[in-house]
Amino acid sequence: MKRVILTYGTFDMFHIGHLNLLKRLRALGDELYVGVSTDEFNALKNKRTFIAFESRIKIVSELRCVTHAFPEENWDQKESDIQRFNAVIFGMGSDWAGKFDHLKPHCAVVYLDRTEGVSSTELKQSVAAFQQNKLKEVIEAAEYLKMLVDSLS
Ligand code: CTP
């Protein structure tokens, strides 16, 4: 019988931490099922993504280590998903340690170490800082041009 692993996430701006986790989870069994948070569910969590749900789930479902990706639409679907997919392990990154222990009567629950130094939140902050710097450069260039024009008139 196939050992099915189950996990969930938003996977915004898909990065190496996501890939490492999914590959390590897949290595625990034969098939990996991944719930990808919908934009509506993220809105409930006050989480805004850069990348739309349709693209996020497509990226995850195309990975070699992923057997099937499906929408995560609410907090309560995990128990029925465990049954529906016949999962033997529920796994998440260590930032969730302890948060899903209530699923232990249904299957094994594991928390794997996160990859250090990368997160979607940090990537979004870097993009915002980059945009801020670019804006500063444009303002400085505009001020310089104005100074030139003023000095000629
Ligand atoms: N994850 C990981 N290592 C990272 C980042 C994420 O192992 N460096 C794991 C999380 O623990 C989770 C899964 O990847 O089990 C999906 O996480 P997600 O929340 O989508 O990614 P984050 O980069 O943590 O996003 P955010 O910063 O918005 O929380």
XYZ file of N, CA and C and ligand atoms in Angstrom:
488
model
N 0.827 -1.207 0.000
C 0.000 0.000 0.000
C 0.867 1.266 0.000
N 0.459 2.289 -0.764
C 1.247 3.526 -0.867
C 1.174 4.333 0.432
N 2.340 4.875 0.853
C 2.362 5.754 2.030
C 2.145 7.189 1.552
N 1.011 7.759 1.942
C 0.654 9.109 1.484
C 1.013 10.155 2.546
N 1.707 11.208 2.102
C 2.086 12.323 2.971
C 1.218 13.512 2.582
N 0.825 14.305 3.589
C -0.052 15.451 3.326
C 0.552 16.713 3.941
N 0.504 17.814 3.196
C 0.975 19.092 3.742
C 0.169 20.238 3.140
N 0.350 21.431 3.719
C -0.397 22.626 3.274
C 0.525 23.828 3.278
N 0.183 24.823 2.469
C 0.953 26.073 2.512
C 0.440 27.063 1.480
N 0.968 28.273 1.557
C 0.582 29.315 0.599
C 1.506 29.269 -0.624
N 2.787 29.051 -0.380
C 3.796 28.927 -1.439
C 3.806 30.156 -2.357
N 3.783 31.345 -1.737
C 3.872 32.585 -2.512
C 5.329 32.814 -2.897
N 5.599 33.299 -4.086
C 6.965 33.535 -4.586
C 7.805 32.281 -4.311
N 7.404 31.174 -4.880
C 7.985 29.850 -4.584
C 9.521 29.921 -4.465
N 10.047 29.436 -3.358
C 11.487 29.569 -3.105
C 12.112 28.253 -2.632
N 13.423 28.298 -2.398
C 14.182 27.078 -2.075
C 13.712 26.418 -0.765
N 13.231 27.235 0.183
C 12.719 26.668 1.448
C 11.501 25.793 1.176
N 10.630 26.247 0.271
C 9.455 25.452 -0.100
C 9.896 24.137 -0.753
N 10.819 24.243 -1.711
C 11.267 23.051 -2.436
C 11.918 22.042 -1.485
N 12.806 22.539 -0.607
C 13.474 21.635 0.350
C 12.450 20.889 1.195
N 11.455 21.638 1.698
C 10.458 21.004 2.565
C 9.667 19.942 1.799
N 9.200 20.286 0.605
C 8.379 19.341 -0.163
C 9.178 18.086 -0.521
N 10.441 18.257 -0.880
C 11.264 17.090 -1.230
C 11.505 16.200 -0.008
N 11.736 16.853 1.145
C 11.982 16.065 2.362
C 10.716 15.343 2.816
N 9.574 15.994 2.657
C 8.310 15.331 3.009
C 8.056 14.146 2.087
N 8.265 14.362 0.805
C 8.035 13.295 -0.190
C 8.908 12.075 0.118
N 10.125 12.338 0.603
C 11.062 11.245 0.909
C 10.583 10.391 2.082
N 9.599 10.899 2.839
C 9.065 10.122 3.970
C 8.063 9.062 3.521
N 7.625 9.159 2.236
C 6.622 8.198 1.782
C 6.670 7.986 0.280
N 5.528 7.588 -0.283
C 5.470 7.295 -1.726
C 4.763 8.382 -2.516
N 3.803 9.071 -1.888
C 3.044 10.098 -2.600
C 2.895 11.318 -1.709
N 2.970 12.509 -2.346
C 2.833 13.754 -1.575
C 1.650 14.554 -2.098
N 0.702 14.831 -1.202
C -0.481 15.631 -1.530
C -0.318 16.993 -0.853
N -0.532 18.067 -1.629
C -0.262 19.416 -1.107
C -1.498 20.305 -1.242
N -1.972 20.806 -0.110
C -3.060 21.785 -0.113
C -2.467 23.175 -0.269
N -2.919 23.911 -1.279
C -2.406 25.267 -1.526
C -3.503 26.265 -1.145
N -3.174 27.188 -0.247
C -4.185 28.136 0.253
C -4.725 29.005 -0.875
N -6.050 29.077 -0.965
C -6.660 29.935 -1.990
C -6.501 31.409 -1.594
N -6.710 32.301 -2.538
C -6.622 33.740 -2.236
C -7.691 34.132 -1.211
N -8.877 33.513 -1.315
C -9.978 33.829 -0.382
C -9.615 33.382 1.040
N -9.014 32.187 1.164
C -8.620 31.697 2.491
C -7.513 32.593 3.059
N -6.568 32.995 2.205
C -5.508 33.893 2.676
C -6.083 35.229 3.148
N -7.111 35.704 2.453
C -7.739 36.969 2.856
C -8.301 36.830 4.271
N -8.886 35.656 4.563
C -9.407 35.409 5.926
C -8.283 35.469 6.955
N -7.064 35.056 6.527
C -5.892 35.043 7.429
C -5.149 36.375 7.397
N -5.741 37.371 6.696
C -5.083 38.677 6.500
C -3.735 38.554 5.815
N -3.637 37.595 4.900
C -2.371 37.361 4.182
C -2.601 37.710 2.716
N -1.782 38.610 2.189
C -1.902 38.953 0.758
C -0.718 38.388 0.012
N -0.978 37.770 -1.141
C 0.114 37.165 -1.898
C 0.479 38.026 -3.103
N 1.723 37.879 -3.553
C 2.149 38.522 -4.802
C 1.624 37.714 -5.977
N 1.616 36.399 -5.809
C 1.276 35.488 -6.909
C -0.136 34.919 -6.681
N -0.960 34.957 -7.734
C -2.352 34.490 -7.617
C -2.417 32.977 -7.416
N -3.524 32.541 -6.790
C -3.717 31.112 -6.476
C -3.488 30.214 -7.695
N -4.061 30.576 -8.834
C -3.990 29.719 -10.031
C -2.530 29.434 -10.401
N -1.660 30.445 -10.277
C -0.239 30.240 -10.593
C 0.456 29.463 -9.485
N 0.123 29.782 -8.209
C 0.797 29.093 -7.099
C 0.516 27.590 -7.148
N -0.761 27.232 -7.410
C -1.087 25.790 -7.403
C -0.489 25.096 -8.629
N -0.361 25.836 -9.732
C 0.220 25.239 -10.943
C 1.709 24.917 -10.700
N 2.417 25.872 -10.097
C 3.843 25.656 -9.809
C 4.012 24.426 -8.916
N 3.232 24.369 -7.827
C 3.368 23.252 -6.880
C 3.008 21.928 -7.549
N 1.907 21.919 -8.324
C 1.458 20.639 -8.890
C 2.403 20.106 -9.962
N 3.205 20.998 -10.558
C 4.136 20.544 -11.620
C 5.448 19.986 -11.065
N 5.657 20.104 -9.751
C 6.920 19.615 -9.177
C 6.974 18.088 -9.214
N 8.167 17.571 -9.466
C 8.332 16.119 -9.573
C 7.992 15.419 -8.252
N 8.287 16.088 -7.125
C 8.060 15.443 -5.822
C 6.584 15.481 -5.399
N 5.753 16.230 -6.123
C 4.343 16.384 -5.721
C 3.442 15.479 -6.573
N 2.617 14.693 -5.884
C 1.697 13.791 -6.590
C 0.451 14.550 -7.027
N -0.072 15.390 -6.112
C -1.319 16.088 -6.415
C -1.409 17.339 -5.548
N -1.797 18.471 -6.163
C -2.040 19.700 -5.399
C -3.524 20.036 -5.496
N -4.076 20.511 -4.391
C -5.517 20.793 -4.332
C -5.719 22.065 -3.500
N -6.880 22.730 -3.627
C -7.083 23.981 -2.893
C -7.292 23.763 -1.394
N -6.661 24.635 -0.589
C -6.953 24.680 0.853
C -7.870 25.880 1.057
N -9.101 25.604 1.471
C -10.102 26.669 1.523
C -10.509 27.085 2.924
N -10.163 26.273 3.915
C -10.517 26.632 5.301
C -9.652 25.845 6.279
N -9.753 26.230 7.587
C -8.924 25.590 8.614
C -9.385 24.160 8.913
N -10.656 23.857 8.584
C -11.260 22.622 9.099
C -11.193 21.424 8.163
N -10.615 21.594 6.992
C -10.686 20.498 6.016
C -9.637 19.412 6.247
N -8.680 19.663 7.168
C -7.533 18.755 7.265
C -7.933 17.333 7.639
N -8.845 17.216 8.618
C -9.248 15.862 9.039
C -9.877 15.097 7.891
N -10.785 15.749 7.157
C -11.447 15.033 6.053
C -10.464 14.778 4.911
N -9.475 15.691 4.715
C -8.453 15.445 3.683
C -7.599 14.225 4.034
N -7.263 14.096 5.340
C -6.461 12.935 5.770
C -7.191 11.647 5.389
N -8.515 11.652 5.645
C -9.313 10.461 5.313
C -9.439 10.268 3.802
N -9.767 11.376 3.116
C -9.987 11.326 1.657
C -8.755 10.800 0.921
N -7.547 11.238 1.358
C -6.323 10.822 0.658
C -5.656 9.616 1.331
N -6.234 9.182 2.458
C -5.660 8.055 3.191
C -4.228 8.359 3.648
N -4.005 9.555 4.150
C -2.649 9.994 4.513
C -2.175 9.302 5.792
N -0.878 8.932 5.794
C -0.315 8.322 7.009
C 0.539 9.326 7.783
N 0.999 10.383 7.074
C 1.793 11.432 7.751
C 1.276 12.795 7.334
N 1.100 13.675 8.328
C 0.808 15.077 8.078
C 2.083 15.840 8.457
N 2.634 16.619 7.530
C 3.908 17.286 7.825
C 3.899 18.765 7.482
N 4.573 19.542 8.330
C 4.706 20.994 8.094
C 6.108 21.427 8.513
N 6.476 22.649 8.181
C 7.742 23.211 8.637
C 7.679 23.524 10.126
N 8.874 23.694 10.732
C 8.952 23.811 12.193
C 8.346 25.102 12.745
N 8.037 26.076 11.856
C 7.352 27.276 12.369
C 5.940 26.929 12.847
N 5.462 25.750 12.467
C 4.125 25.301 12.876
C 4.187 24.288 14.022
N 5.363 24.086 14.609
C 5.537 23.037 15.634
C 4.436 23.089 16.692
N 3.784 21.959 16.901
C 2.752 21.844 17.933
C 1.359 22.268 17.483
N 1.282 23.043 16.405
C -0.012 23.647 16.019
C -1.004 22.627 15.436
N -0.492 21.491 14.996
C -1.402 20.507 14.395
C -1.394 19.173 15.149
N -0.984 19.234 16.418
C -0.935 18.000 17.220
C -2.322 17.379 17.396
N -3.373 18.192 17.239
C -4.735 17.655 17.406
C -5.090 16.648 16.289
N -4.225 16.593 15.229
C -4.488 15.629 14.151
C -3.884 14.256 14.447
N -3.126 14.177 15.578
C -2.408 12.920 15.888
C -3.296 11.669 16.005
N -4.561 11.813 16.429
C -5.400 10.592 16.433
C -5.671 10.060 15.020
N -5.461 10.904 14.002
C -5.814 10.488 12.630
C -4.619 9.973 11.824
N -3.425 10.540 12.091
C -2.204 10.074 11.403
C -0.986 10.630 12.154
N 0.220 10.217 11.717
C 1.424 10.763 12.363
C 1.569 12.230 11.961
N 2.059 13.057 12.893
C 2.245 14.486 12.600
C 3.718 14.818 12.794
N 4.353 15.370 11.742
C 5.782 15.714 11.866
C 6.001 17.180 11.499
N 7.018 17.769 12.137
C 7.410 19.147 11.833
C 8.884 19.104 11.436
N 9.188 19.477 10.206
C 10.578 19.428 9.727
C 11.216 20.803 9.845
N 12.536 20.813 10.110
C 13.245 22.097 10.243
C 13.058 22.947 8.992
N 12.818 24.236 9.200
C 12.724 25.168 8.069
C 14.105 25.402 7.478
N 14.157 25.763 6.215
C 15.415 26.213 5.616
C 15.683 27.616 6.150
N 16.910 27.808 6.655
C 17.265 29.101 7.245
C 17.326 30.215 6.185
N 16.953 31.401 6.595
C 17.271 32.607 5.817
C 16.421 32.898 4.597
N 15.295 32.209 4.441
C 14.437 32.544 3.296
C 12.974 32.373 3.689
N 12.155 33.356 3.298
C 10.706 33.239 3.488
C 10.015 34.152 2.487
N 8.759 33.845 2.186
C 7.996 34.681 1.256
C 7.898 36.105 1.799
N 7.710 36.224 3.117
C 7.584 37.556 3.727
C 8.860 38.368 3.470
N 10.035 37.730 3.695
C 11.304 38.448 3.474
C 11.475 38.813 2.005
N 11.080 37.904 1.108
C 11.200 38.209 -0.330
C 10.329 39.412 -0.677
N 9.110 39.448 -0.120
C 8.205 40.570 -0.407
C 8.791 41.873 0.135
N 9.415 41.779 1.334
C 10.040 42.981 1.906
C 11.207 43.445 1.038
N 11.983 42.490 0.494
C 13.111 42.861 -0.374
C 12.615 43.562 -1.631
N 11.528 43.043 -2.211
C 10.977 43.674 -3.421
C 10.518 45.092 -3.089
N 9.839 45.239 -1.943
C 9.347 46.564 -1.541
C 10.522 47.523 -1.343
N 11.609 47.040 -0.688
C 12.782 47.893 -0.450
C 13.445 48.265 -1.770
N 13.500 47.311 -2.689
C 14.080 47.549 -4.017
C 13.286 48.642 -4.741
N 11.949 48.525 -4.692
C 11.086 49.522 -5.346
C 11.291 50.903 -4.715
N 11.426 50.911 -3.393
C 11.632 52.164 -2.653
C 12.933 52.837 -3.108
N 14.012 52.016 -3.261
C 15.309 52.532 -3.720
C 15.220 53.092 -5.122
N 14.506 52.345 -5.995
C 14.338 52.795 -7.391
C 13.612 54.135 -7.406
N 12.574 54.238 -6.585
C 11.782 55.475 -6.519
C 12.672 56.641 -6.084
N 13.542 56.361 -5.090
C 14.467 57.389 -4.597
C 15.384 57.854 -5.728
N 15.893 56.875 -6.507
C 16.788 57.217 -7.631
C 16.075 58.085 -8.658
N 14.802 57.750 -8.960
C 14.027 58.523 -9.946
C 13.810 59.955 -9.431
N 13.475 60.074 -8.141
C 13.252 61.405 -7.556
C 14.543 62.226 -7.618
N 15.668 61.585 -7.276
C 16.969 62.289 -7.310
C 17.297 62.741 -8.734
N 17.025 61.860 -9.727
C 17.294 62.217 -11.124
C 16.416 63.389 -11.551
N 15.141 63.361 -11.126
C 14.207 64.439 -11.486
C 14.664 65.756 -10.858
N 15.126 65.683 -9.618
C 15.595 66.897 -8.932
C 16.832 67.469 -9.637
N 17.714 66.571 -10.070
C 18.935 66.993 -10.771
C 18.573 67.672 -12.099
N 17.620 67.059 -12.834
C 17.179 67.637 -14.113
C 16.575 69.020 -13.901
N 15.765 69.146 -12.841
C 15.120 70.432 -12.541
C 16.186 71.499 -12.262
N 17.218 71.071 -11.513
C 18.310 71.989 -11.176
C 19.008 72.459 -12.461
N 19.224 71.495 -13.376
C 19.870 71.837 -14.652
C 19.030 72.828 -15.449
N 17.720 72.514 -15.546
C 16.798 73.379 -16.299
C 16.782 74.767 -15.672
N 16.703 74.814 -14.318
C 16.667 76.107 -13.616
C 17.937 76.920 -13.896
N 19.090 76.206 -13.915
C 20.367 76.923 -14.104
C 20.482 77.466 -15.535
N 19.732 76.871 -16.483
C 19.801 77.330 -17.879
C 18.826 78.477 -18.150
N 17.790 78.603 -17.285
C 16.777 79.629 -17.581
C 17.098 80.961 -16.902
N 9.021 26.560 4.847
C 10.277 25.997 5.136
N 11.397 26.792 5.094
C 11.297 28.102 4.750
C 10.042 28.684 4.453
C 8.902 27.866 4.510
O 10.378 24.821 5.435
N 12.407 28.843 4.741
C 7.819 25.726 4.930
C 6.814 26.223 5.970
O 7.195 25.815 7.262
C 5.528 25.586 5.481
C 5.719 25.524 3.961
O 7.113 25.764 3.716
O 5.416 24.255 5.995
C 4.891 26.575 3.259
O 5.174 27.793 3.897
P 4.641 29.217 3.487
O 3.981 29.854 4.655
O 3.907 29.171 2.212
O 6.061 29.933 3.188
P 6.845 31.055 3.963
O 8.043 31.392 3.126
O 7.091 30.657 5.397
O 5.814 32.260 3.880
P 5.505 33.432 4.912
O 6.767 34.209 5.077
O 4.399 34.214 4.236
O 5.049 32.756 6.178
